[in-house]
Amino acid sequence: MVINMSDSLQQLQREPFHALTIEETIRKLGTDPGYGLKAEEAVNRIKKYGLNTISVGEVKFKALKLFLNQFRDVFVLMLVAAAVISFLLGEAVDAVTISSIVALVAVMGFVQGYRAEKALEALKILTAPVARVLRNGHVSNVSADQVTIGDVILLEEGDRIPADARLIECYSLRTDEASLTGESVPVEKTREPVKLETPVADRKNMVFTGTYVVRGRGKAVVTAVGMNTELGKIAGVMGKIKEEKTPLQKKLDNFASKLGKVIIGLCIIIFVFGLIDYGFSFKAVLNVFMAAVALAISAVPEALPAVVTITLALGAKELAKKNAVIRRLASAETLGSVTYVCADKTGTLTRGEMAVRKIYVNKKLLSLEKKESSLIEVVGDRRELEALKNLFLIGVLCSNVLTDGEILKGDPTEIALVEAAKKLKISKKEIDREYVRLSEIPFSSERKRMTTIHKEPEGRIVAYMKGAPEVVIEKCKYILTEGEVKELNKEEKKNLLQVNENLASEGLRVLAMAYKPLLNWKPSLKNEDMEKIEEGFVFVGMQGMLDPPRKEAVEAVKTCKRAGIKNVMVTGDHKLTAVAIAKELGILNQGDKVMTGKELDSLSDEELEKIVEEVKVYARVSPFHKLRIVEALKRKGHVVAVTGDGVNDAPALKRADIGVSMGIKGTDVSKEAADAVLLDDNYATLITALMWGRRIYDNIRKYIRFLISCNFDELLVIGLASLAKWPLPMLPVQILWINLVTDGPPAVSLAFDPPEKDVIERPPRNPEESIFHGMFLFMFISFISQSFGSLMLFMYGYFVLKSYETAVTMTFIQAALFELFVVWNCRSESCSVWRMGKKAFENKFFVVGTFASIALTIALPYIPILNSAFHCVKLTFTQFLITIATASTGLFLVLPELWIGKGSSRFSGYLQKLKNYLFL
């Protein structure tokens, strides 16, 4: 059966592709291993067989469900009941007013939640996996959900396999299938058919979606997508997976829960005293009940965790625009407290634009200028030219660069080798055709070398090796010099290592090249036997590549120093190369230590911990060394960010407080393990993200400072009024209005506030520090000031002016305006609004939201429909001025630390127990 558009998924699922030969598989799936699918055919198959997605339960965001969830809150339901009862009692105005406010609160909650969900959805799209497929004969990067049946996929170390597929090529390919089978040992793959009855875990000629390539490379043709893959079948019986809350959300949930219990208790007391004061008539009971419920809604910060989510999500969305994708919201909390950054050198601190600048061959050092398009005319000596040809040939053959017309795709180091070979008119495409690759032992950060085995045009089988000079030299027994193969003695090895050090000291990345004719080559050799081949090679020469530091990385290092963040370079390159680049970047200074992987191995964990803060450059290290460095820094109490791009970097990325993968050269494994992905692989982008992390955290603190500062004055005012047997100083609908206009646009818009001037100059915050740190005194004084002003105005209106309506109006307007004024002083921890200058008006959302709320509140007593709905009366000019003057104290309320002195407050001892109960 050859696939056609009438074939159903059920028919395809019945095909035992694991038991078929490669030729049968290709024929049945109607594809071409060298060309892939045509783009139009791929589109048709996606329409026919669906997107390559796996759904786990009902995870799709529903707008209607989110809106209805706003009415699940017990306090809102109480208000709805109160509105219904008011309507039945003939209080139509109160019923309509309460209903309108409840609806507005629900709409605001929905809008906030909707924005957060959309921001999170956008982030998920940015972090969606990508697959490399053959389409129209060219290698294309497509979203994994666009992979379809019959696609030819290319697999390399670190790739996440996008779909179930039958292998048609594999070179030392091993996959981690723990997510599917639970087997922790990587599975070695083959191209050969297996028996029909072979279970999934033993189908070594198949690769499966959701698993990873941990070694080698291969090519496979897709046999199943989406829910029809082996992983999809498992997912079909799974329930919905709930998203984990961030640590900050959990803390704030706990805080809101504790505070809610206190407030509900106080509201019950107020309700009881209200009944005693105002009687037990049905209307009195309803009014007191509504007042208690309104107070609870106003005081309980139930929206606090939700607003934190919105702030984090919107902050993460803005970071994505700056090429830093945050994969986990919890990471946005941690960004601002990073104290150490352990960064890879190549492509992150440097440009990643390799170019061969110096060559060592035939015991001579040659400079390769960028302007020279050909070396044939420059190098006159025939033997020297032949030696150069051998060196370049090994660099080209021992690489996995893909050619797409004139465009080269692959590792920057290997591209540099292929580009250098062009100067001797050596074409990668032609050489690959002439020298057929038979096998490959892939490069890894532990091996520090790569070997490929080829059949030369004359029929000879030869192994070619490239890698770190000290590793390759160790594997060589002979040397090619003056056209002759001679024995490589210890003295010559020492000289070669010195040449390597000289090149490395110039900041060059050096690779050595060698070859070995194979007399008894067998294609069926296992990986262990293959590695035995890597002995007794003939040394040919070295190529030194220049990868200059990024200019923006130099500035980023300076920014880190100002921000109290320490930079550490972690690289697999030679020590001298690393030192040269680190000095140019400003990472390595006088007195700083440099350590190699070999030296690291000689230290115990305790010994490393003692000196880890003194070392600024780690050279010739493996991913295991990187993990040890991270763990040592964490034991010293540091918050560590670490960059990585390889499969074996995953443990260090997971162990770090902030694991950062590279978006361009990073493997899928490293991206999955990371908390953040740099889309441009640029170190400066990481430092920008760290500064933004501080801004996000600052803005969350601004919201909390404002919310808690202004949530309790109505409780105290009405509580004291009940004890004094006064009438209610504020009515339920007025309390709801205050909650609506102050917890609404002005508060939420704080998430868009620009960073403070000192955000770069401040040292990193202590991650163990409570988010309420340093703000309790401000909140307490704000609460007392607002409550005092409300009580004074009520007493003035009720006892001096002898008008309850005027007293209630003045108290209500003052309370609302005080909050809209004090919010301006919640925007900085170092200065009041009067010292912010133009910066106070940079956040347009805040300015518009605040002024609109102020205008609406002032207008309430003077608009006939609204003053009736909110039980207000028109104020005289004098009464209006007194109200405004009292409320404006919020504008002059600055952080107590500025006028009392940090840590010297007399209140701290008295308030410590309450603080511990609520905040810790």
mmCIF file of C-alpha atoms in Angstrom, residues 367-702:
data_model
loop_
_atom_site.group_PDB
_atom_site.id
_atom_site.type_symbol
_atom_site.label_atom_id
_atom_site.label_comp_id
_atom_site.label_asym_id
_atom_site.label_seq_id
_atom_site.Cartn_x
_atom_site.Cartn_y
_atom_site.Cartn_z
ATOM 1 C CA SER A 367 48.189 33.647 8.758
ATOM 2 C CA LEU A 368 44.940 33.385 6.865
ATOM 3 C CA GLU A 369 43.706 36.868 6.071
ATOM 4 C CA LYS A 370 39.993 37.425 5.580
ATOM 5 C CA LYS A 371 40.574 39.284 2.293
ATOM 6 C CA GLU A 372 42.293 36.319 0.648
ATOM 7 C CA SER A 373 39.716 34.514 -1.484
ATOM 8 C CA SER A 374 42.179 31.803 -2.569
ATOM 9 C CA LEU A 375 45.398 30.351 -1.155
ATOM 10 C CA ILE A 376 46.520 28.601 -4.338
ATOM 11 C CA GLU A 377 48.385 31.683 -5.618
ATOM 12 C CA VAL A 378 49.619 32.725 -2.141
ATOM 13 C CA VAL A 379 51.136 29.359 -1.173
ATOM 14 C CA GLY A 380 53.722 28.484 -3.772
ATOM 15 C CA ASP A 381 55.321 25.371 -2.297
ATOM 16 C CA ARG A 382 53.641 22.210 -3.630
ATOM 17 C CA ARG A 383 54.218 20.136 -0.480
ATOM 18 C CA GLU A 384 52.931 22.937 1.708
ATOM 19 C CA LEU A 385 49.869 23.227 -0.497
ATOM 20 C CA GLU A 386 49.283 19.478 -0.233
ATOM 21 C CA ALA A 387 49.566 19.643 3.578
ATOM 22 C CA LEU A 388 47.084 22.523 3.655
ATOM 23 C CA LYS A 389 44.714 20.532 1.470
ATOM 24 C CA ASN A 390 44.849 17.571 3.872
ATOM 25 C CA LEU A 391 44.193 19.875 6.843
ATOM 26 C CA PHE A 392 41.209 21.564 5.199
ATOM 27 C CA LEU A 393 39.878 18.250 3.883
ATOM 28 C CA ILE A 394 39.712 16.828 7.427
ATOM 29 C CA GLY A 395 37.950 19.997 8.664
ATOM 30 C CA VAL A 396 35.319 19.655 5.927
ATOM 31 C CA LEU A 397 34.772 15.890 6.157
ATOM 32 C CA CYS A 398 34.724 15.841 9.957
ATOM 33 C CA SER A 399 31.769 18.262 10.171
ATOM 34 C CA ASN A 400 27.993 18.108 9.932
ATOM 35 C CA VAL A 401 27.476 21.405 8.122
ATOM 36 C CA LEU A 402 24.506 21.368 5.748
ATOM 37 C CA THR A 403 24.645 23.178 2.416
ATOM 38 C CA ASP A 404 21.540 24.928 1.116
ATOM 39 C CA GLY A 405 22.740 26.515 -2.114
ATOM 40 C CA GLU A 406 25.426 28.987 -1.049
ATOM 41 C CA ILE A 407 24.133 29.072 2.533
ATOM 42 C CA LEU A 408 25.889 26.966 5.172
ATOM 43 C CA LYS A 409 23.893 25.779 8.186
ATOM 44 C CA GLY A 410 25.264 24.268 11.369
ATOM 45 C CA ASP A 411 27.742 24.850 14.163
ATOM 46 C CA PRO A 412 29.661 28.164 13.750
ATOM 47 C CA THR A 413 33.001 26.412 14.366
ATOM 48 C CA GLU A 414 32.369 23.852 11.630
ATOM 49 C CA ILE A 415 31.089 26.535 9.257
ATOM 50 C CA ALA A 416 34.387 28.395 9.790
ATOM 51 C CA LEU A 417 36.323 25.246 8.779
ATOM 52 C CA VAL A 418 34.215 24.806 5.628
ATOM 53 C CA GLU A 419 34.610 28.494 4.725
ATOM 54 C CA ALA A 420 38.392 28.269 5.172
ATOM 55 C CA ALA A 421 38.535 25.242 2.842
ATOM 56 C CA LYS A 422 36.907 27.311 0.089
ATOM 57 C CA LYS A 423 40.210 29.235 -0.148
ATOM 58 C CA LEU A 424 41.670 26.059 -1.641
ATOM 59 C CA LYS A 425 38.542 25.613 -3.762
ATOM 60 C CA ILE A 426 37.369 22.666 -1.638
ATOM 61 C CA SER A 427 33.585 22.416 -1.821
ATOM 62 C CA LYS A 428 31.697 20.728 1.004
ATOM 63 C CA LYS A 429 28.988 19.419 -1.311
ATOM 64 C CA GLU A 430 31.461 17.901 -3.798
ATOM 65 C CA ILE A 431 33.735 16.420 -1.124
ATOM 66 C CA ASP A 432 30.787 14.758 0.640
ATOM 67 C CA ARG A 433 29.869 13.151 -2.692
ATOM 68 C CA GLU A 434 33.382 11.859 -3.330
ATOM 69 C CA TYR A 435 34.231 10.786 0.213
ATOM 70 C CA VAL A 436 31.219 8.696 1.275
ATOM 71 C CA ARG A 437 30.666 8.784 5.031
ATOM 72 C CA LEU A 438 30.315 5.288 6.488
ATOM 73 C CA SER A 439 30.083 6.056 10.171
ATOM 74 C CA GLU A 440 30.606 8.680 12.843
ATOM 75 C CA ILE A 441 31.634 8.938 16.498
ATOM 76 C CA PRO A 442 29.995 12.253 17.472
ATOM 77 C CA PHE A 443 31.578 15.104 19.357
ATOM 78 C CA SER A 444 30.634 15.511 23.008
ATOM 79 C CA SER A 445 31.812 17.923 25.673
ATOM 80 C CA GLU A 446 33.315 15.006 27.597
ATOM 81 C CA ARG A 447 35.203 13.499 24.611
ATOM 82 C CA LYS A 448 36.192 16.894 23.143
ATOM 83 C CA ARG A 449 36.674 15.281 19.740
ATOM 84 C CA MET A 450 34.745 13.973 16.721
ATOM 85 C CA THR A 451 35.661 11.147 14.347
ATOM 86 C CA THR A 452 34.113 10.267 10.990
ATOM 87 C CA ILE A 453 34.871 7.271 8.775
ATOM 88 C CA HIS A 454 34.849 7.661 4.977
ATOM 89 C CA LYS A 455 35.431 5.689 1.841
ATOM 90 C CA GLU A 456 37.834 7.671 -0.352
ATOM 91 C CA PRO A 457 37.432 7.823 -4.169
ATOM 92 C CA GLU A 458 40.278 5.287 -4.503
ATOM 93 C CA GLY A 459 38.403 2.853 -2.239
ATOM 94 C CA ARG A 460 40.558 3.285 0.886
ATOM 95 C CA ILE A 461 38.679 3.475 4.246
ATOM 96 C CA VAL A 462 39.981 6.350 6.411
ATOM 97 C CA ALA A 463 39.032 7.777 9.818
ATOM 98 C CA TYR A 464 39.285 11.553 10.250
ATOM 99 C CA MET A 465 39.421 13.312 13.631
ATOM 100 C CA LYS A 466 39.118 16.888 14.817
ATOM 101 C CA GLY A 467 39.019 18.211 18.376
ATOM 102 C CA ALA A 468 40.826 19.910 21.251
ATOM 103 C CA PRO A 469 44.564 19.842 20.432
ATOM 104 C CA GLU A 470 45.663 18.225 23.706
ATOM 105 C CA VAL A 471 43.074 15.448 23.183
ATOM 106 C CA VAL A 472 43.850 14.836 19.497
ATOM 107 C CA ILE A 473 47.629 14.962 20.060
ATOM 108 C CA GLU A 474 47.249 12.340 22.780
ATOM 109 C CA LYS A 475 45.472 10.085 20.250
ATOM 110 C CA CYS A 476 48.257 10.482 17.646
ATOM 111 C CA LYS A 477 51.254 8.197 17.184
ATOM 112 C CA TYR A 478 52.528 9.782 13.947
ATOM 113 C CA ILE A 479 52.836 13.202 12.329
ATOM 114 C CA LEU A 480 52.582 14.276 8.672
ATOM 115 C CA THR A 481 55.466 16.604 7.843
ATOM 116 C CA GLU A 482 57.114 17.489 4.535
ATOM 117 C CA GLY A 483 54.830 14.984 2.811
ATOM 118 C CA GLU A 484 56.059 12.094 4.962
ATOM 119 C CA VAL A 485 54.495 10.255 7.884
ATOM 120 C CA LYS A 486 56.943 10.136 10.813
ATOM 121 C CA GLU A 487 56.702 8.897 14.378
ATOM 122 C CA LEU A 488 55.494 11.537 16.849
ATOM 123 C CA ASN A 489 57.867 11.578 19.813
ATOM 124 C CA LYS A 490 57.388 13.197 23.244
ATOM 125 C CA GLU A 491 59.481 16.238 22.350
ATOM 126 C CA GLU A 492 57.418 16.876 19.218
ATOM 127 C CA LYS A 493 54.179 16.489 21.234
ATOM 128 C CA LYS A 494 55.494 19.060 23.701
ATOM 129 C CA ASN A 495 56.262 21.467 20.833
ATOM 130 C CA LEU A 496 52.749 21.021 19.386
ATOM 131 C CA LEU A 497 51.173 21.742 22.766
ATOM 132 C CA GLN A 498 53.281 24.905 23.033
ATOM 133 C CA VAL A 499 52.071 26.045 19.587
ATOM 134 C CA ASN A 500 48.530 25.452 20.804
ATOM 135 C CA GLU A 501 49.162 27.566 23.917
ATOM 136 C CA ASN A 502 50.675 30.376 21.845
ATOM 137 C CA LEU A 503 47.635 30.470 19.558
ATOM 138 C CA ALA A 504 45.221 30.248 22.504
ATOM 139 C CA SER A 505 46.982 33.155 24.270
ATOM 140 C CA GLU A 506 46.001 35.320 21.272
ATOM 141 C CA GLY A 507 42.334 34.547 21.998
ATOM 142 C CA LEU A 508 42.047 31.976 19.201
ATOM 143 C CA ARG A 509 39.942 28.855 19.503
ATOM 144 C CA VAL A 510 42.169 26.032 18.272
ATOM 145 C CA LEU A 511 41.219 22.676 16.729
ATOM 146 C CA ALA A 512 43.653 19.938 15.759
ATOM 147 C CA MET A 513 43.189 17.608 12.737
ATOM 148 C CA ALA A 514 44.349 14.001 12.272
ATOM 149 C CA TYR A 515 43.617 10.898 10.176
ATOM 150 C CA LYS A 516 44.104 7.123 10.240
ATOM 151 C CA PRO A 517 43.777 4.552 7.405
ATOM 152 C CA LEU A 518 41.597 1.616 8.492
ATOM 153 C CA LEU A 519 42.695 -1.781 7.201
ATOM 154 C CA ASN A 520 40.097 -3.966 8.937
ATOM 155 C CA TRP A 521 36.995 -1.802 8.936
ATOM 156 C CA LYS A 522 33.659 -3.499 9.672
ATOM 157 C CA PRO A 523 30.395 -1.527 9.365
ATOM 158 C CA SER A 524 28.822 -3.650 12.121
ATOM 159 C CA LEU A 525 31.224 -2.452 14.837
ATOM 160 C CA LYS A 526 29.535 -1.436 18.107
ATOM 161 C CA ASN A 527 30.105 1.984 19.693
ATOM 162 C CA GLU A 528 32.617 0.602 22.238
ATOM 163 C CA ASP A 529 34.683 -0.962 19.430
ATOM 164 C CA MET A 530 34.338 2.191 17.349
ATOM 165 C CA GLU A 531 36.034 4.236 20.069
ATOM 166 C CA LYS A 532 38.959 1.778 20.080
ATOM 167 C CA ILE A 533 39.614 2.950 16.527
ATOM 168 C CA GLU A 534 40.564 6.371 17.921
ATOM 169 C CA GLU A 535 44.182 5.414 18.629
ATOM 170 C CA GLY A 536 47.343 5.657 16.554
ATOM 171 C CA PHE A 537 46.288 8.612 14.358
ATOM 172 C CA VAL A 538 48.503 10.739 12.107
ATOM 173 C CA PHE A 539 48.676 14.380 13.239
ATOM 174 C CA VAL A 540 48.230 16.848 10.342
ATOM 175 C CA GLY A 541 47.901 20.338 11.844
ATOM 176 C CA MET A 542 45.840 22.939 13.690
ATOM 177 C CA GLN A 543 43.415 25.691 12.745
ATOM 178 C CA GLY A 544 42.989 28.724 15.007
ATOM 179 C CA MET A 545 39.681 30.570 14.858
ATOM 180 C CA LEU A 546 38.873 34.028 16.114
ATOM 181 C CA ASP A 547 35.575 34.683 17.845
ATOM 182 C CA PRO A 548 35.731 38.263 19.173
ATOM 183 C CA PRO A 549 33.760 39.393 22.262
ATOM 184 C CA ARG A 550 30.401 41.033 21.709
ATOM 185 C CA LYS A 551 30.613 44.803 22.257
ATOM 186 C CA GLU A 552 27.311 44.719 24.115
ATOM 187 C CA ALA A 553 28.676 41.943 26.372
ATOM 188 C CA VAL A 554 31.427 44.292 27.558
ATOM 189 C CA GLU A 555 28.780 46.835 28.593
ATOM 190 C CA ALA A 556 26.663 44.089 30.156
ATOM 191 C CA VAL A 557 29.591 43.026 32.371
ATOM 192 C CA LYS A 558 29.986 46.640 33.520
ATOM 193 C CA THR A 559 26.246 46.791 34.281
ATOM 194 C CA CYS A 560 26.537 43.623 36.355
ATOM 195 C CA LYS A 561 29.321 45.103 38.442
ATOM 196 C CA ARG A 562 27.219 48.187 39.152
ATOM 197 C CA ALA A 563 24.274 45.957 40.084
ATOM 198 C CA GLY A 564 26.322 43.816 42.473
ATOM 199 C CA ILE A 565 26.160 40.748 40.205
ATOM 200 C CA LYS A 566 29.351 38.733 39.701
ATOM 201 C CA ASN A 567 30.241 37.319 36.277
ATOM 202 C CA VAL A 568 31.980 33.990 35.779
ATOM 203 C CA MET A 569 33.108 32.558 32.420
ATOM 204 C CA VAL A 570 32.654 28.801 32.034
ATOM 205 C CA THR A 571 34.066 27.362 28.801
ATOM 206 C CA GLY A 572 35.386 24.203 27.207
ATOM 207 C CA ASP A 573 38.062 26.251 25.435
ATOM 208 C CA HIS A 574 41.756 26.386 26.277
ATOM 209 C CA LYS A 575 42.750 28.255 29.447
ATOM 210 C CA LEU A 576 44.748 30.919 27.602
ATOM 211 C CA THR A 577 41.943 31.561 25.086
ATOM 212 C CA ALA A 578 39.481 31.961 27.954
ATOM 213 C CA VAL A 579 41.842 34.304 29.866
ATOM 214 C CA ALA A 580 42.392 36.538 26.806
ATOM 215 C CA ILE A 581 38.664 36.920 26.154
ATOM 216 C CA ALA A 582 37.800 37.307 29.872
ATOM 217 C CA LYS A 583 40.286 40.165 30.246
ATOM 218 C CA GLU A 584 38.894 41.901 27.167
ATOM 219 C CA LEU A 585 35.366 41.573 28.560
ATOM 220 C CA GLY A 586 36.383 42.853 31.994
ATOM 221 C CA ILE A 587 35.435 39.609 33.763
ATOM 222 C CA LEU A 588 38.990 38.750 34.836
ATOM 223 C CA ASN A 589 40.814 41.324 36.938
ATOM 224 C CA GLN A 590 44.030 41.451 38.943
ATOM 225 C CA GLY A 591 43.983 38.855 41.710
ATOM 226 C CA ASP A 592 41.144 36.766 40.248
ATOM 227 C CA LYS A 593 41.743 33.042 39.867
ATOM 228 C CA VAL A 594 41.514 30.876 36.742
ATOM 229 C CA MET A 595 40.838 27.147 37.026
ATOM 230 C CA THR A 596 40.789 24.257 34.573
ATOM 231 C CA GLY A 597 38.597 21.183 34.614
ATOM 232 C CA LYS A 598 41.613 19.072 35.529
ATOM 233 C CA GLU A 599 42.284 21.257 38.583
ATOM 234 C CA LEU A 600 38.602 21.070 39.514
ATOM 235 C CA ASP A 601 38.788 17.282 39.500
ATOM 236 C CA SER A 602 41.555 17.402 42.080
ATOM 237 C CA LEU A 603 39.390 19.354 44.557
ATOM 238 C CA SER A 604 36.804 17.937 46.915
ATOM 239 C CA ASP A 605 33.416 19.684 47.161
ATOM 240 C CA GLU A 606 34.504 21.274 50.456
ATOM 241 C CA GLU A 607 37.757 22.570 48.929
ATOM 242 C CA LEU A 608 35.922 23.972 45.905
ATOM 243 C CA GLU A 609 33.406 25.710 48.160
ATOM 244 C CA LYS A 610 36.242 27.562 49.940
ATOM 245 C CA ILE A 611 37.653 29.132 46.768
ATOM 246 C CA VAL A 612 34.639 29.213 44.397
ATOM 247 C CA GLU A 613 34.017 32.942 44.999
ATOM 248 C CA GLU A 614 37.607 33.783 43.978
ATOM 249 C CA VAL A 615 37.497 32.023 40.578
ATOM 250 C CA LYS A 616 36.277 34.098 37.619
ATOM 251 C CA VAL A 617 37.246 31.829 34.701
ATOM 252 C CA TYR A 618 36.800 28.068 34.346
ATOM 253 C CA ALA A 619 38.463 26.573 31.243
ATOM 254 C CA ARG A 620 38.437 23.129 29.655
ATOM 255 C CA VAL A 621 35.458 22.161 31.779
ATOM 256 C CA SER A 622 32.719 19.618 31.142
ATOM 257 C CA PRO A 623 28.998 19.971 31.970
ATOM 258 C CA PHE A 624 29.645 17.914 35.124
ATOM 259 C CA HIS A 625 32.137 20.552 36.258
ATOM 260 C CA LYS A 626 29.555 23.250 35.560
ATOM 261 C CA LEU A 627 27.098 21.441 37.851
ATOM 262 C CA ARG A 628 29.705 21.315 40.646
ATOM 263 C CA ILE A 629 30.379 25.055 40.273
ATOM 264 C CA VAL A 630 26.675 25.884 40.512
ATOM 265 C CA GLU A 631 26.212 23.684 43.571
ATOM 266 C CA ALA A 632 29.247 25.194 45.309
ATOM 267 C CA LEU A 633 27.980 28.741 44.725
ATOM 268 C CA LYS A 634 24.503 27.812 45.987
ATOM 269 C CA ARG A 635 25.981 26.326 49.157
ATOM 270 C CA LYS A 636 27.655 29.690 49.722
ATOM 271 C CA GLY A 637 24.198 31.296 49.681
ATOM 272 C CA HIS A 638 24.289 32.747 46.175
ATOM 273 C CA VAL A 639 21.396 32.933 43.728
ATOM 274 C CA VAL A 640 22.892 31.545 40.523
ATOM 275 C CA ALA A 641 21.987 32.009 36.871
ATOM 276 C CA VAL A 642 23.759 29.673 34.454
ATOM 277 C CA THR A 643 23.740 29.462 30.661
ATOM 278 C CA GLY A 644 23.924 26.263 28.644
ATOM 279 C CA ASP A 645 23.097 24.850 25.236
ATOM 280 C CA GLY A 646 24.003 21.151 25.203
ATOM 281 C CA VAL A 647 22.293 17.952 26.287
ATOM 282 C CA ASN A 648 24.678 17.507 29.192
ATOM 283 C CA ASP A 649 24.106 21.077 30.409
ATOM 284 C CA ALA A 650 20.592 20.072 31.516
ATOM 285 C CA PRO A 651 21.574 19.055 35.100
ATOM 286 C CA ALA A 652 23.317 22.405 35.724
ATOM 287 C CA LEU A 653 20.403 24.321 34.150
ATOM 288 C CA LYS A 654 17.928 22.508 36.395
ATOM 289 C CA ARG A 655 20.075 22.921 39.506
ATOM 290 C CA ALA A 656 20.620 26.654 38.983
ATOM 291 C CA ASP A 657 18.137 29.154 40.391
ATOM 292 C CA ILE A 658 17.780 30.503 36.848
ATOM 293 C CA GLY A 659 18.746 28.130 34.039
ATOM 294 C CA VAL A 660 19.175 29.954 30.733
ATOM 295 C CA SER A 661 19.288 28.147 27.393
ATOM 296 C CA MET A 662 20.313 29.548 24.038
ATOM 297 C CA GLY A 663 17.537 29.974 21.472
ATOM 298 C CA ILE A 664 19.724 29.609 18.371
ATOM 299 C CA LYS A 665 22.363 27.016 19.207
ATOM 300 C CA GLY A 666 20.599 25.517 22.231
ATOM 301 C CA THR A 667 19.365 21.934 22.035
ATOM 302 C CA ASP A 668 15.746 21.051 22.795
ATOM 303 C CA VAL A 669 16.940 19.226 25.914
ATOM 304 C CA SER A 670 18.609 22.358 27.288
ATOM 305 C CA LYS A 671 15.553 24.482 26.461
ATOM 306 C CA GLU A 672 13.239 22.062 28.270
ATOM 307 C CA ALA A 673 15.493 22.134 31.345
ATOM 308 C CA ALA A 674 15.854 25.928 31.348
ATOM 309 C CA ASP A 675 13.762 28.600 33.064
ATOM 310 C CA ALA A 676 14.484 31.130 30.326
ATOM 311 C CA VAL A 677 15.565 31.066 26.672
ATOM 312 C CA LEU A 678 17.651 33.791 24.991
ATOM 313 C CA LEU A 679 16.334 34.010 21.448
ATOM 314 C CA ASP A 680 19.467 35.838 20.239
ATOM 315 C CA ASP A 681 22.058 33.895 22.338
ATOM 316 C CA ASN A 682 23.296 37.289 23.588
ATOM 317 C CA TYR A 683 24.732 37.806 27.073
ATOM 318 C CA ALA A 684 23.493 41.411 27.105
ATOM 319 C CA THR A 685 19.938 40.089 26.707
ATOM 320 C CA LEU A 686 20.378 37.992 29.858
ATOM 321 C CA ILE A 687 21.537 41.023 31.853
ATOM 322 C CA THR A 688 18.573 43.015 30.498
ATOM 323 C CA ALA A 689 16.316 40.209 31.744
ATOM 324 C CA LEU A 690 17.910 40.361 35.206
ATOM 325 C CA MET A 691 17.280 44.112 35.388
ATOM 326 C CA TRP A 692 13.705 43.578 34.201
ATOM 327 C CA GLY A 693 13.310 40.958 36.917
ATOM 328 C CA ARG A 694 14.055 43.671 39.458
ATOM 329 C CA ARG A 695 11.509 45.940 37.805
ATOM 330 C CA ILE A 696 8.796 43.246 37.820
ATOM 331 C CA TYR A 697 9.376 42.510 41.496
ATOM 332 C CA ASP A 698 9.416 46.231 42.355
ATOM 333 C CA ASN A 699 6.071 46.733 40.619
ATOM 334 C CA ILE A 700 4.514 43.827 42.509
ATOM 335 C CA ARG A 701 5.711 45.442 45.753
ATOM 336 C CA LYS A 702 4.175 48.765 44.675
#
